[in-house]
Coordinates of C-alpha atoms in Angstrom, one line a residue:
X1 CA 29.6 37.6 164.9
X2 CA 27.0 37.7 167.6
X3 CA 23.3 37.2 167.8
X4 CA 21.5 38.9 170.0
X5 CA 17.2 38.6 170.8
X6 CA 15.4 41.0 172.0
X7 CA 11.7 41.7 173.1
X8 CA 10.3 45.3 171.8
X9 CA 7.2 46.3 172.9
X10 CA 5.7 47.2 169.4
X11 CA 3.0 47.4 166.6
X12 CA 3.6 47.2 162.9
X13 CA 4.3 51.0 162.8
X14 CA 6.6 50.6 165.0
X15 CA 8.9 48.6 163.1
X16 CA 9.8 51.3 160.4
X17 CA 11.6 53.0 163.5
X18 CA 13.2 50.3 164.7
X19 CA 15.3 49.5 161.7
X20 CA 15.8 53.4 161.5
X21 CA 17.6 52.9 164.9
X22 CA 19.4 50.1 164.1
X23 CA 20.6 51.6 160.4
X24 CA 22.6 54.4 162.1
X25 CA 24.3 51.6 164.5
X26 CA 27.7 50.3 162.5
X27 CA 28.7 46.4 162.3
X28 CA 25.0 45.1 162.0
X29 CA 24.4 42.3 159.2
X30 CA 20.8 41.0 159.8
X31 CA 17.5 42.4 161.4
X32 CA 14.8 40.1 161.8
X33 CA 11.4 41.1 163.3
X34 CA 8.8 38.7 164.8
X35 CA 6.0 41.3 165.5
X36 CA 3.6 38.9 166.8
X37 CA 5.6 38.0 169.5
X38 CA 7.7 41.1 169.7
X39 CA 11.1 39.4 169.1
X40 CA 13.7 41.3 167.2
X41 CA 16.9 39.0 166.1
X42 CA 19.8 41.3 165.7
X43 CA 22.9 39.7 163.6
X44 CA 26.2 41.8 163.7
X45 CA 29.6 42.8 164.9
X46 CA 27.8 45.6 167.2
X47 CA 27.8 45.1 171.3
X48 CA 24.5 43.7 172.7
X49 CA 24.2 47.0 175.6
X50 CA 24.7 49.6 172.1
X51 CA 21.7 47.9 170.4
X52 CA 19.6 48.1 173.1
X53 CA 20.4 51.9 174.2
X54 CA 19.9 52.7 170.3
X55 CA 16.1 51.0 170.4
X56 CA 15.5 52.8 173.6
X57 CA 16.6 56.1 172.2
X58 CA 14.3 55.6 169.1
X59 CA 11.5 55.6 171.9
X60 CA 10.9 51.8 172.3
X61 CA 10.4 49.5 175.2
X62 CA 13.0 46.9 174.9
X63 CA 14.7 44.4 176.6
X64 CA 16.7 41.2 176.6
X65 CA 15.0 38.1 175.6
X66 CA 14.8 35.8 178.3
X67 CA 12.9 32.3 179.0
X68 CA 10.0 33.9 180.4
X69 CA 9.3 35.2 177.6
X70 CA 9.2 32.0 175.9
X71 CA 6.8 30.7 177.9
X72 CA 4.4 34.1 178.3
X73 CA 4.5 33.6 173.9
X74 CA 3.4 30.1 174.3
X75 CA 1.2 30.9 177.1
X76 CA -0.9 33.5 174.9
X77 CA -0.6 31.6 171.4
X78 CA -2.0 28.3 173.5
X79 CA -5.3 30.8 175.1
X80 CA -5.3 32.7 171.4
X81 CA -6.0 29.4 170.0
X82 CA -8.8 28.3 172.5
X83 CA -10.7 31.8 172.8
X84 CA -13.4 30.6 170.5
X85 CA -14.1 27.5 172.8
X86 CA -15.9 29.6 175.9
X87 CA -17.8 27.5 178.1
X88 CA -21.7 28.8 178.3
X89 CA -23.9 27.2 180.9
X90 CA -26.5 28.4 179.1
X91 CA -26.6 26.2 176.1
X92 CA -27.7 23.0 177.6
X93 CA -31.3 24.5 178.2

């Protein structure tokens, strides 16, 4: 059995036609979808290159998860988190 992650450039309507991809793909067992950092974990007895040609038929930017991408998620959840906390020089007058 093999797991394979993958980062799909996505919304939540998109996710309706990425599991429509997937369905027609035999040998998967498991799709798990992380939308808010656009991480799709793929369990099955399918090739990693098929499941990726079958999201990029259905029309959606996809790629291998890497490292990077494990940082750029931190990266944005750590400035998500600290948004609110803007520095005005204006409020000490």
């Amino acid at each position: 059995m093999e797991v394979v992650e993958l980062k799909v450039e996505m919304v939540c309507i998109h996710e309706r036609r990425l599991r429509k991809c997937l369905s027609k793909l035999r040998g998967i067992e498991k799709v798990e979808v992380d939308s808010s950092c656009q991480k799709v974990i793929v369990t099955g007895y399918t090739h990693k290159n098929k499941i990726l040609k079958a999201i990029r038929r259905g029309g959606l930017k996809a790629d291998f998860w890497s490292a990077q991408n494990e940082l750029l998620n931190a990266y944005v959840s750590v400035t998500a988190k600290y948004a609110s906390f803007r520095f005005n020089p204006f409020s000490f007058f």
